[in-house]
CSV table of C-alpha atoms in Angstrom, one decimal:
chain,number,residue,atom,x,y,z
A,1,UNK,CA,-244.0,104.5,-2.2
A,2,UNK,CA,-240.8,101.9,-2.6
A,3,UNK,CA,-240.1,100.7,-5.6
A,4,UNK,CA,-237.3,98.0,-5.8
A,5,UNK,CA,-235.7,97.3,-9.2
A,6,UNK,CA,-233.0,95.3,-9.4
A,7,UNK,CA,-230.0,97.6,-7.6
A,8,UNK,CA,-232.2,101.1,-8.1
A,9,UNK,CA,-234.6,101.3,-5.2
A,10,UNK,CA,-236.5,104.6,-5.4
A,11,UNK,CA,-238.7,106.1,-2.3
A,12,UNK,CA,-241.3,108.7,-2.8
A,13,UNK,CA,-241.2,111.6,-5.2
A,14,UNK,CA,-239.8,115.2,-5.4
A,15,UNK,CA,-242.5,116.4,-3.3
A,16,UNK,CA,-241.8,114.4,-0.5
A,17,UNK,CA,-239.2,113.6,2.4
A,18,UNK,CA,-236.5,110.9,3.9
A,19,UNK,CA,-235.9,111.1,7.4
A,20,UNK,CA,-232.5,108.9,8.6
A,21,UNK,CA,-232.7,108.1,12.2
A,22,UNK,CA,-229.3,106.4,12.2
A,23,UNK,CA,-225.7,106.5,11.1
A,24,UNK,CA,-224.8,105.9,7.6
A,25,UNK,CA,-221.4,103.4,7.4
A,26,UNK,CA,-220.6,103.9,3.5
A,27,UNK,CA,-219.4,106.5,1.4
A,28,UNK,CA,-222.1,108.3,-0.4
A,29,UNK,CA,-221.4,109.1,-3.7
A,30,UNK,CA,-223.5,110.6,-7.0
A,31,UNK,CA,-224.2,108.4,-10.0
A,32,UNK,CA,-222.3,110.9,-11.8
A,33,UNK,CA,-219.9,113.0,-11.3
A,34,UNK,CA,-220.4,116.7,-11.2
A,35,UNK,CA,-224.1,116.5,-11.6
A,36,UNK,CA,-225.4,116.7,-8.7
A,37,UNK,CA,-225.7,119.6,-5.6
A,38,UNK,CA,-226.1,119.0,-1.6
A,39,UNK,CA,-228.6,122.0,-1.2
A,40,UNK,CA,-229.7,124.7,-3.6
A,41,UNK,CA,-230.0,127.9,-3.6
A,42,UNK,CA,-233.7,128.1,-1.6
A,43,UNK,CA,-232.8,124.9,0.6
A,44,UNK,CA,-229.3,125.3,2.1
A,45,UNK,CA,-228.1,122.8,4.8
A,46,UNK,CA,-227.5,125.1,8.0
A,47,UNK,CA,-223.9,123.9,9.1
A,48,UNK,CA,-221.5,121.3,7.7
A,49,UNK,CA,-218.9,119.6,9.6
A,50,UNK,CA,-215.9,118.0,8.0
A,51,UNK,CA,-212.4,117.2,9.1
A,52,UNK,CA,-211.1,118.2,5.4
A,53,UNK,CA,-211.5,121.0,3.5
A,54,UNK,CA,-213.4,121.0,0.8
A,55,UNK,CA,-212.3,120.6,-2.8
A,56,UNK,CA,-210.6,123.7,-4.2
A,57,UNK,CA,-211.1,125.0,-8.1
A,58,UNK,CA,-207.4,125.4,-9.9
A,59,UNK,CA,-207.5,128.5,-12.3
A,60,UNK,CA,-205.1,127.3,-15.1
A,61,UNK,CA,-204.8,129.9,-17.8
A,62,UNK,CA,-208.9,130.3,-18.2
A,63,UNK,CA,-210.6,133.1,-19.0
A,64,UNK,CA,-213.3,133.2,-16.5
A,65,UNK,CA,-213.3,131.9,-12.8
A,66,UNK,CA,-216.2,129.5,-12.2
A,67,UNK,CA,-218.6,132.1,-9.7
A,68,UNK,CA,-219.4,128.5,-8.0
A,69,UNK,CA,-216.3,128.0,-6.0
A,70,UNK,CA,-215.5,129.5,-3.1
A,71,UNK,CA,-211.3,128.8,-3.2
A,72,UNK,CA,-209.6,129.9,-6.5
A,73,UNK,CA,-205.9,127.9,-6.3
A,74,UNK,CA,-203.5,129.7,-9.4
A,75,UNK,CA,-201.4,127.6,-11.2
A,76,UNK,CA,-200.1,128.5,-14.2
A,77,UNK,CA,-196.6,128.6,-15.9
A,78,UNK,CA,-197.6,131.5,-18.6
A,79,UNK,CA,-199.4,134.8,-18.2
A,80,UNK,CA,-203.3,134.8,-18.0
A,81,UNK,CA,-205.9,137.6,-17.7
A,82,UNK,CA,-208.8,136.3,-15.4
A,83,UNK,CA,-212.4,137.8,-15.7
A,84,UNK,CA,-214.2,137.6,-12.4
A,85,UNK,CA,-218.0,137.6,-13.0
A,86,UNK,CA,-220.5,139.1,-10.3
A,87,UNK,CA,-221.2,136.8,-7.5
A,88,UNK,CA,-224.2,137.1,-5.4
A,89,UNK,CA,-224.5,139.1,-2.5
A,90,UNK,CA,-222.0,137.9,0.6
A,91,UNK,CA,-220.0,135.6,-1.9
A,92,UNK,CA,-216.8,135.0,-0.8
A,93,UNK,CA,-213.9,134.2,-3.1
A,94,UNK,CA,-210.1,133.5,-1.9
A,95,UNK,CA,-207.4,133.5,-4.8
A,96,UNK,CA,-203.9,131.9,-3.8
A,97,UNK,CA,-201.3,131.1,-6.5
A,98,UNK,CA,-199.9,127.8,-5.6
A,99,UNK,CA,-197.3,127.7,-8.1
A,100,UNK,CA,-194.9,130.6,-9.6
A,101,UNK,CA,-196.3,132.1,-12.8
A,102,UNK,CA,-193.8,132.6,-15.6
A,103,UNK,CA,-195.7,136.2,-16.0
A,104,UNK,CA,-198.5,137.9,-14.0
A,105,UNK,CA,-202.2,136.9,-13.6
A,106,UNK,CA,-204.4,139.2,-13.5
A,107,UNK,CA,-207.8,138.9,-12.1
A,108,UNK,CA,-210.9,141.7,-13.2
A,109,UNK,CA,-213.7,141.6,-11.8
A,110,UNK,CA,-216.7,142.8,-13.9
A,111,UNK,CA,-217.6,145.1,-11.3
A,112,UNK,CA,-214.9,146.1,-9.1
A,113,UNK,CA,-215.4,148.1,-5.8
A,114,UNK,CA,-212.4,151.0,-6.2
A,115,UNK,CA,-210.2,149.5,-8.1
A,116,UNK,CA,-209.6,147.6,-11.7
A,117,UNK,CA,-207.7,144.3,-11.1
A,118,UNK,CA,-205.5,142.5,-8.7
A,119,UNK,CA,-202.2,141.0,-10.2
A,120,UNK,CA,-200.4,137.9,-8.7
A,121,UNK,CA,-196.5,137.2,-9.8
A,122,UNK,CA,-195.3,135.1,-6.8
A,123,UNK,CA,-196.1,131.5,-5.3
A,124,UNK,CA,-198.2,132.6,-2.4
A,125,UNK,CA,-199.9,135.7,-3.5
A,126,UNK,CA,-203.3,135.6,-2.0
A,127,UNK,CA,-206.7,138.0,-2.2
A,128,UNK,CA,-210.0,137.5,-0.7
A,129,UNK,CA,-212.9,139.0,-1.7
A,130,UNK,CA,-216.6,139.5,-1.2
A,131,UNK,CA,-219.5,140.3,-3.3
A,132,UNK,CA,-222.3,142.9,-2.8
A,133,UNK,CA,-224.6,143.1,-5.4
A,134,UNK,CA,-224.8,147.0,-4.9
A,135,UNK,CA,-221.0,147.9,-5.1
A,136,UNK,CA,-219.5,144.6,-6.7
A,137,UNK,CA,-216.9,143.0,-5.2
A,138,UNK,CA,-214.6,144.6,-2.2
A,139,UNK,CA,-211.1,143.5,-1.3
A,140,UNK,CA,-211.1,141.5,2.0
A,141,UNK,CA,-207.3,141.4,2.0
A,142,UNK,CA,-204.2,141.1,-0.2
A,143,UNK,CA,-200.7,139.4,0.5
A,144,UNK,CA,-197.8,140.3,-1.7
A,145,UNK,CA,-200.6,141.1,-4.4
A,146,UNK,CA,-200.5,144.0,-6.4
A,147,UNK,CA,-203.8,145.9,-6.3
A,148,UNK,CA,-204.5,147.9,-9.4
């Protein structure tokens, strides 16, 4: 089915599929912003190629990390304390302050894999971790962060 209306043109339904056979010379973009996912969690495209990385979240002074970002960039100017909720198994999260906190901020996971919290108090402090839904999450690696 291809319905043309105006500048909405809409092909099939959800149950169907769009195959492109050639290259696309524009920008695609959602209708609105944050509403919409490439992939889900039961279709997942296998690689993606890009000659950028892809957007990172800031953490300014909130008190939860948003589980849906891979790269956490700190910036702050005050102290925060940062609850990590459980990720799903394999997550990876990377934390880097990018600016230098006037006080420490301290991230605690809800379920921490030997040990409490990490704490971050200079411009560069970095931690990576990864999620197992069995032991929670496990430090990757620290730099300069203080592991509590």
């Amino acid at each position: 089915t291809f319905v043309a209306n105006g500048d909405v043109i809409t092909l099939g339904n959800s149950g169907g599929s769009l195959t492109l056979g050639s290259n696309i010379s524009s920008d695609i973009l959602p209708s609105t912003s944050t509403q919409f996912d490439v992939g889900s969690s039961t279709l997942s495209w296998k690689d993606i190629y890009a000659r950028k990385y892809l957007s990172p979240h800031f953490i300014d002074c909130i008190s939860t990390t948003n589980s849906d970002y891979q790269n956490e960039m700190i910036q702050t100017g005050t102290q925060a304390s940062i609850t990590l909720a459980n990720g799903t198994d394999g997550m990876i999260k990377n934390f880097i302050t990018i600016s230098q906190p006037a006080a420490p901020v301290t991230i605690t996971p809800t379920n921490a894999a030997g040990y409490t919290s990490i704490r971050f108090t200079n411009i560069g402090d970095s931690a990576q971790l990864i999620y197992n839904a069995t032991g929670g999450w496990h430090i990757l690696n620290v730099f300069r962060t203080t592991v509590i």
